[in-house]
Coordinates of C-alpha atoms in Angstrom, one line a residue:
Chain A
M1293 CA 11.7 -83.1 123.7
A1294 CA 14.3 -85.7 123.2
V1295 CA 12.4 -87.8 120.7
N1296 CA 14.2 -88.6 117.5
D1297 CA 11.3 -90.4 115.9
E1298 CA 7.7 -91.1 116.6
T1299 CA 8.2 -93.8 119.2
R1300 CA 11.8 -93.9 120.4
L1301 CA 13.8 -91.7 122.6
G1302 CA 17.4 -90.6 121.9
C1303 CA 18.7 -93.5 124.0
G1304 CA 16.7 -96.0 122.0
R1305 CA 14.0 -96.8 124.5
P1306 CA 10.4 -96.6 123.2
V1307 CA 8.8 -93.6 124.9
E1308 CA 5.6 -95.6 125.6
D1309 CA 7.8 -98.1 127.7
V1310 CA 9.2 -95.2 129.7
W1311 CA 5.7 -93.8 130.3
A1312 CA 4.2 -97.1 131.2
T1313 CA 6.4 -97.2 134.3
A1314 CA 6.3 -93.4 135.0
D1315 CA 4.5 -94.0 138.3
L1316 CA 7.3 -96.2 139.5
P1317 CA 10.7 -95.0 140.7
P1318 CA 13.2 -94.7 137.8
D1319 CA 15.2 -97.8 137.0
A1320 CA 19.0 -97.7 136.9
H1321 CA 19.1 -96.6 133.3
E1322 CA 16.5 -93.9 133.8
Q1323 CA 18.3 -92.5 136.8
T1324 CA 21.1 -91.4 134.6
C1325 CA 19.6 -91.1 131.1
P1326 CA 18.7 -87.5 130.2
F1327 CA 16.2 -88.6 127.5
C1328 CA 14.3 -90.9 129.9
Q1329 CA 14.3 -88.2 132.6
D1330 CA 12.9 -85.7 130.2
A1331 CA 10.2 -88.1 129.0
R1332 CA 9.2 -88.9 132.6
H1333 CA 9.2 -85.3 133.6
N1334 CA 7.1 -84.2 130.6
L1335 CA 4.5 -86.9 131.2
H1336 CA 4.2 -85.8 134.9
E1337 CA 3.9 -82.3 133.7
L1338 CA 1.1 -83.3 131.3
A1339 CA -0.7 -85.2 134.0
E1340 CA -0.6 -82.2 136.4
A1341 CA -1.9 -79.9 133.7
T1342 CA -4.7 -82.3 132.8
D1343 CA -5.8 -82.6 136.4
A1344 CA -5.7 -78.7 136.7
L1345 CA -7.7 -78.3 133.5
V1346 CA -10.4 -80.8 134.6
T1347 CA -10.7 -79.0 137.9
Q1348 CA -10.9 -75.6 136.2
E1349 CA -13.5 -76.7 133.8
A1350 CA -15.6 -78.3 136.5
E1351 CA -15.6 -75.2 138.7
A1352 CA -15.8 -72.3 136.2
P1353 CA -19.2 -71.2 135.2
E1354 CA -17.8 -70.4 131.7
Y1355 CA -17.7 -74.1 131.1
A1356 CA -21.5 -74.6 131.5
P1357 CA -24.0 -74.0 128.7
D1358 CA -26.6 -71.3 129.1
S1359 CA -29.8 -72.7 130.7
R1360 CA -31.7 -71.7 127.5
V1361 CA -30.0 -74.5 125.6
K1362 CA -31.8 -77.2 127.7
D1363 CA -35.0 -75.2 127.7
L1364 CA -35.1 -75.0 123.9
V1365 CA -34.4 -78.7 123.5
M1366 CA -37.1 -79.6 126.0
Q1367 CA -39.6 -77.3 124.3
L1368 CA -39.0 -79.2 121.1
V1369 CA -39.2 -82.6 122.9
H1370 CA -42.6 -81.7 124.3
V1371 CA -43.8 -80.7 120.9
E1372 CA -42.5 -83.9 119.3
V1373 CA -43.3 -86.2 122.2
R1374 CA -44.0 -89.5 120.7
R1375 CA -47.6 -90.3 121.7
G1376 CA -47.6 -93.5 119.7
R1377 CA -50.7 -95.0 118.1
P1378 CA -53.9 -94.5 120.0
I1379 CA -55.3 -97.6 121.8
P1380 CA -59.1 -97.9 122.0
L1381 CA -60.3 -98.1 125.6
V1382 CA -63.5 -99.9 124.6
H1383 CA -63.7 -102.4 121.9
P1384 CA -65.7 -100.8 119.1
L1385 CA -68.7 -102.4 117.5
E1386 CA -68.0 -103.9 114.2
G1387 CA -67.5 -101.3 111.4
T1388 CA -67.4 -98.3 113.7
P1389 CA -64.3 -96.4 114.6
P1390 CA -63.2 -96.4 118.3
S1391 CA -64.9 -93.5 120.1
L1392 CA -62.6 -93.4 123.1
T1393 CA -58.8 -94.0 122.9
I1394 CA -55.7 -93.6 125.1
S1395 CA -52.2 -92.8 123.8
K1396 CA -49.6 -95.5 124.0
Q1397 CA -47.5 -93.0 125.9
A1398 CA -50.1 -92.6 128.6
V1399 CA -50.2 -96.4 129.1
L1400 CA -46.4 -96.5 129.2
D1401 CA -46.4 -93.8 131.9
V1402 CA -48.8 -96.0 134.0
I1403 CA -46.4 -99.0 133.6
W1404 CA -43.3 -97.0 134.6
R1405 CA -45.0 -95.4 137.6
A1406 CA -46.3 -98.8 138.8
A1407 CA -42.8 -100.2 138.6
D1408 CA -41.2 -97.2 140.2
G1409 CA -43.5 -97.7 143.2
M1410 CA -41.8 -101.0 143.9
S1411 CA -38.4 -101.5 145.3
G1412 CA -35.9 -103.9 143.6
V1413 CA -37.2 -103.5 140.0
R1414 CA -36.7 -100.9 137.2
A1415 CA -38.9 -101.1 134.2
R1416 CA -37.2 -100.2 130.9
H1417 CA -38.4 -100.7 127.3
C1418 CA -42.1 -101.8 127.1
Q1419 CA -44.3 -103.1 124.3
I1420 CA -48.0 -102.8 124.2
E1421 CA -50.0 -105.0 121.8
L1422 CA -53.7 -104.7 121.2
E1423 CA -55.3 -108.2 121.4
A1424 CA -58.0 -107.8 118.8
A1425 CA -59.0 -111.5 119.0
A1426 CA -59.7 -111.3 122.7
H1427 CA -62.2 -108.4 122.4
K1428 CA -65.8 -108.6 123.2
P1429 CA -67.7 -105.9 121.3
G1430 CA -68.7 -103.1 123.7
G1431 CA -66.3 -104.5 126.4
P1432 CA -63.0 -103.1 127.6
A1433 CA -60.2 -103.4 125.1
V1434 CA -57.6 -106.0 125.8
V1435 CA -53.8 -105.6 125.6
S1436 CA -50.8 -107.7 126.2
L1437 CA -47.6 -106.2 127.6
G1438 CA -43.9 -106.9 127.2
V1439 CA -41.9 -105.3 129.9
N1440 CA -38.1 -105.4 130.1
V1441 CA -36.8 -104.9 133.6
A1442 CA -33.6 -104.7 135.6
V1443 CA -33.8 -106.4 139.0
A1444 CA -31.8 -105.7 142.1
A1445 CA -29.1 -108.3 142.7
G1446 CA -29.9 -110.7 145.5
I1447 CA -33.7 -110.4 145.6
P1448 CA -35.9 -113.3 144.6
I1449 CA -36.6 -112.7 140.9
L1450 CA -39.7 -114.9 140.6
E1451 CA -41.3 -113.2 143.5
V1452 CA -40.6 -109.6 142.4
T1453 CA -41.6 -110.2 138.8
E1454 CA -44.9 -111.8 139.8
H1455 CA -45.5 -108.9 142.2
L1456 CA -44.9 -106.5 139.3
R1457 CA -47.2 -108.5 137.0
I1458 CA -50.1 -108.2 139.5
R1459 CA -49.4 -104.6 140.2
L1460 CA -49.3 -103.7 136.5
Q1461 CA -52.6 -105.5 135.9
E1462 CA -54.3 -103.7 138.7
Q1463 CA -52.9 -100.2 137.9
I1464 CA -53.7 -100.4 134.2
A1465 CA -57.2 -101.6 135.0
S1466 CA -57.8 -98.9 137.6
E1467 CA -56.2 -96.0 135.7
T1468 CA -57.2 -96.8 132.1
G1469 CA -59.9 -99.4 132.2
L1470 CA -57.9 -101.6 129.8
S1471 CA -57.9 -105.3 130.4
T1472 CA -54.5 -107.1 130.2
R1473 CA -54.4 -110.6 128.8
R1474 CA -50.7 -111.4 129.0
I1475 CA -47.8 -109.6 130.7
N1476 CA -44.4 -110.9 129.7
V1477 CA -41.6 -109.7 132.0
T1478 CA -38.1 -110.1 130.7
V1479 CA -35.3 -109.6 133.3
E1480 CA -32.5 -108.2 131.1
D1481 CA -30.1 -106.9 133.8
L1482 CA -29.3 -107.1 137.5
Y1483 CA -28.1 -104.0 139.4
D1484 CA -26.5 -103.4 142.8
E1485 CA -28.6 -101.4 145.2
Chain B
M174 CA -13.9 -87.9 135.4
A175 CA -15.5 -89.3 138.5
D176 CA -18.6 -87.1 138.2
E177 CA -19.3 -88.4 134.8
D178 CA -19.1 -92.1 135.8
T179 CA -22.4 -93.4 134.6
T180 CA -22.0 -96.7 136.4
V181 CA -22.8 -95.1 139.7
R182 CA -25.3 -92.4 138.7
S183 CA -28.9 -92.7 139.4
A184 CA -31.9 -90.3 139.7
P185 CA -35.6 -90.5 140.2
A186 CA -37.6 -90.0 137.0
A187 CA -40.3 -88.3 139.0
P188 CA -40.2 -86.8 142.5
G189 CA -40.5 -89.6 145.2
S190 CA -40.1 -92.4 142.7
A191 CA -37.4 -95.1 142.6
L192 CA -33.8 -94.2 141.6
L193 CA -33.1 -95.0 138.0
D194 CA -29.8 -95.8 136.3
E195 CA -28.6 -94.6 132.9
V196 CA -29.6 -97.7 130.9
T197 CA -33.1 -97.5 132.3
L198 CA -33.4 -93.8 131.5
V199 CA -32.1 -94.3 128.0
A200 CA -34.5 -97.2 127.4
R201 CA -37.4 -95.1 128.6
A202 CA -36.4 -92.0 126.7
G203 CA -36.3 -94.2 123.6
D204 CA -39.9 -95.1 124.4
G205 CA -40.7 -91.4 124.4
D206 CA -40.4 -90.6 128.1
A207 CA -39.6 -86.8 128.2
R208 CA -38.8 -86.9 132.0
A209 CA -36.2 -89.6 131.5
F210 CA -34.7 -87.6 128.6
E211 CA -34.5 -84.5 130.7
I212 CA -32.4 -86.2 133.3
L213 CA -30.0 -87.4 130.6
I214 CA -29.7 -83.8 129.5
D215 CA -29.0 -82.7 133.1
W216 CA -26.3 -85.4 133.4
Y217 CA -24.5 -84.7 130.1
Q218 CA -25.1 -81.2 128.8
A219 CA -22.2 -79.7 130.7
A220 CA -19.8 -82.4 129.6
I221 CA -20.9 -82.1 125.9
F222 CA -20.6 -78.4 126.2
R223 CA -17.0 -78.5 127.6
Y224 CA -16.0 -81.1 124.9
T225 CA -17.4 -79.0 122.0
Y226 CA -16.2 -75.7 123.5
R227 CA -12.7 -77.2 123.7
M228 CA -13.0 -78.3 120.0
L229 CA -14.5 -75.0 118.7
G230 CA -13.2 -72.4 121.1
D231 CA -16.5 -70.5 120.7
R232 CA -19.3 -70.4 123.3
G233 CA -22.1 -69.7 120.9
A234 CA -21.0 -72.3 118.5
A235 CA -20.6 -74.9 121.3
E236 CA -24.0 -74.2 122.7
D237 CA -25.5 -74.6 119.2
V238 CA -23.8 -78.0 118.9
V239 CA -25.1 -79.0 122.3
Q240 CA -28.6 -78.1 121.3
D241 CA -28.4 -79.9 117.9
T242 CA -26.8 -82.9 119.6
F243 CA -29.6 -83.4 122.1
V244 CA -32.3 -82.8 119.5
A245 CA -30.7 -85.5 117.4
V246 CA -30.3 -87.8 120.4
W247 CA -34.1 -87.4 121.2
R248 CA -35.0 -88.2 117.6
G249 CA -32.5 -91.1 117.3
L250 CA -33.1 -92.8 120.6
P251 CA -35.8 -95.1 119.4
G252 CA -33.3 -96.6 116.9
L253 CA -30.5 -97.1 119.5
A254 CA -30.3 -100.8 119.7
E255 CA -28.1 -101.0 122.8
P256 CA -29.0 -98.5 125.6
A257 CA -25.7 -99.4 127.4
A258 CA -23.8 -97.9 124.4
F259 CA -25.5 -94.5 124.9
R260 CA -22.4 -92.5 126.0
G261 CA -20.3 -93.4 123.0
W262 CA -23.2 -92.7 120.6
L263 CA -23.9 -89.4 122.3
Y264 CA -20.3 -88.3 121.8
R265 CA -20.4 -89.5 118.2
I266 CA -23.3 -87.2 117.4
A267 CA -21.6 -84.3 119.2
T268 CA -18.3 -85.0 117.5
R269 CA -19.8 -85.1 114.1
R270 CA -21.6 -81.8 114.6
A271 CA -18.5 -80.1 116.0
F272 CA -16.4 -81.4 113.1
D273 CA -19.1 -80.1 110.7
V274 CA -18.8 -76.6 112.2
L275 CA -15.0 -76.8 111.9
R276 CA -15.2 -78.0 108.3
A277 CA -17.5 -75.1 107.5
R278 CA -14.8 -72.7 108.9
R279 CA -11.8 -74.2 107.1
P280 CA -11.5 -76.8 104.4
E281 CA -8.4 -78.6 105.8
V282 CA -10.1 -80.4 108.7
G283 CA -8.1 -83.4 109.7
L284 CA -4.8 -81.7 109.2
P285 CA -3.0 -80.2 112.1
M286 CA -4.6 -76.9 112.9
G287 CA -2.5 -73.8 113.3
T288 CA -1.7 -72.1 116.6
D289 CA -3.8 -69.1 115.5
E290 CA -6.9 -71.0 116.8
P291 CA -8.6 -69.2 119.7
V292 CA -7.5 -70.6 123.0
I293 CA -10.1 -70.9 125.7
T294 CA -8.9 -69.0 128.7
V295 CA -10.9 -68.8 131.9
A296 CA -10.1 -66.3 134.5
A297 CA -11.7 -68.3 137.3
G298 CA -9.3 -69.6 140.0
I299 CA -8.4 -73.2 140.7
S300 CA -9.7 -73.5 144.2
T301 CA -7.6 -76.5 145.1
A302 CA -4.5 -74.4 144.9
V303 CA -4.2 -72.0 147.7
D304 CA -0.6 -70.9 147.3
P305 CA -0.5 -68.0 144.8
A306 CA 2.8 -69.1 143.3
Q307 CA 1.3 -72.6 142.8
L308 CA -1.8 -71.1 141.4
T309 CA 0.2 -69.1 138.8
I310 CA 2.1 -72.3 137.9
Q311 CA -1.2 -74.2 137.4
R312 CA -2.7 -71.5 135.3
A313 CA 0.4 -71.5 133.1
Q314 CA 0.3 -75.3 132.8
V315 CA -3.4 -75.2 131.9
Q316 CA -2.8 -72.5 129.3
A317 CA 0.1 -74.4 127.8
L318 CA -2.0 -77.6 127.6
Q319 CA -4.9 -75.7 126.0
Q320 CA -2.6 -74.2 123.4
A321 CA -0.9 -77.5 122.8
L322 CA -4.3 -79.2 122.4
M323 CA -5.3 -76.7 119.7
T324 CA -2.2 -77.7 117.6
L325 CA -3.3 -81.4 117.5
P326 CA -5.0 -82.9 114.5
L327 CA -8.7 -82.9 115.1
Q328 CA -9.2 -86.6 115.7
Q329 CA -6.3 -86.7 118.1
R330 CA -7.6 -83.8 120.0
A331 CA -11.1 -85.3 120.2
A332 CA -9.8 -88.7 121.2
W333 CA -7.3 -87.5 123.8
S334 CA -10.0 -85.1 125.3
M335 CA -12.6 -87.9 125.5
Q336 CA -10.2 -90.2 127.3
N337 CA -8.4 -87.8 129.6
L338 CA -11.0 -85.0 130.2
E339 CA -14.3 -86.8 129.8
G340 CA -13.4 -90.3 131.1
L341 CA -14.6 -92.3 128.1
S342 CA -13.2 -95.8 127.5
Y343 CA -11.3 -96.8 124.3
D344 CA -14.4 -98.7 123.2
E345 CA -16.7 -95.6 123.7
I346 CA -14.2 -93.4 121.9
A347 CA -14.0 -95.9 119.0
V348 CA -17.8 -95.6 118.7
A349 CA -17.7 -91.8 119.0
L350 CA -15.1 -91.5 116.2
S351 CA -16.3 -94.4 114.1
L352 CA -12.8 -95.9 114.2
P353 CA -11.4 -99.2 115.2
V354 CA -10.2 -99.4 118.8
S355 CA -6.6 -100.0 117.6
T356 CA -6.7 -96.8 115.6
V357 CA -8.0 -94.9 118.6
R358 CA -5.2 -96.2 120.8
G359 CA -2.7 -95.0 118.2
R360 CA -4.2 -91.6 117.9
I361 CA -4.3 -91.1 121.7
A362 CA -0.7 -92.3 122.0
R363 CA 0.4 -89.8 119.4
A364 CA -1.6 -87.1 121.0
R365 CA -0.1 -87.8 124.4
Q366 CA 3.4 -87.8 122.9
S367 CA 2.8 -84.4 121.2
L368 CA 1.3 -82.9 124.3
A369 CA 3.9 -84.2 126.7
G370 CA 6.5 -83.0 124.2
K371 CA 5.1 -79.5 124.3
M372 CA 4.6 -79.3 128.1
W373 CA 8.3 -78.6 128.8
S374 CA 8.1 -75.2 127.0
W375 CA 5.4 -73.7 129.2
R376 CA 7.9 -72.5 131.7

């Protein structure tokens, strides 16, 4: 290639300048300059080869990992699945350990499924806090939730988040028996449907 | 690459449920949702495999890196502060593991690698080319590019591949290589110059 240092062609033009306009017709200098013609030609050659390599890799089975790779990862994921700390379902009597608990992960699943059943909202990161002060001994345990969501652009945010709050309260009560004291919904993102 | 464009991808976390975008899946996987994590594997495992296969030239080693990468991703997700930065972070983990494999093979990692590196060649055809003569030319071009890639210093090879074959942004590549964006731009510019300079010789 006609490059006499790292950045300049034999004619003195920076190669990056020539490449920056490689999609345009050659200017008067480039029409006659063999260095610039070489540089333009080589870049087009590289672009063609890159496109061909992308196509080849996307189509050839040799460029996909064996299915066992994912299987092994998922086996480990299921072994290590983060259940989180257990949440008592019924507030225990003073001095006694909770006799019935639910994993934090199971409550998260209820939250995500409840949100997934609604259109226009996607539940993301969630926090679950046990509200010890609100407990009545022998009554259902009380939790507060923090739910980060993305909301579809153009829909009324107050309406959809209120709907989500009601839905979460109902689903958590019916599926786990837990009572929810407070549900903070944070809209962190908007998305296009 | 268009099929790796995360801004338009979505998938249901469970059959019949709402479509979820990448940031939502990353946030849920960070909270321990195995189904969300499995979708992320489906979306990225082929790309990470191609990327590491290109770096290592060895199927088995590339598959090991893919496996190690996703295990590390699963374990590291709860600490990922910004789910939108997932792709750069994923490639950083894969890049570090691939570099570790190369370092174990030869001590002079970071220096230009010799042309004795194995070159990945694939016999499968390129279906978009129907003219046999054109197909032959494309194959020769691809082989020349693969050989030229293997002669680049490692970080140039990784940076150029991530930009031109994986579709990552400069910002994402900077995260992946733990380098300033300006350095990434320089490495890619030098890689492009080297590669373009070598392309004339394939004929």
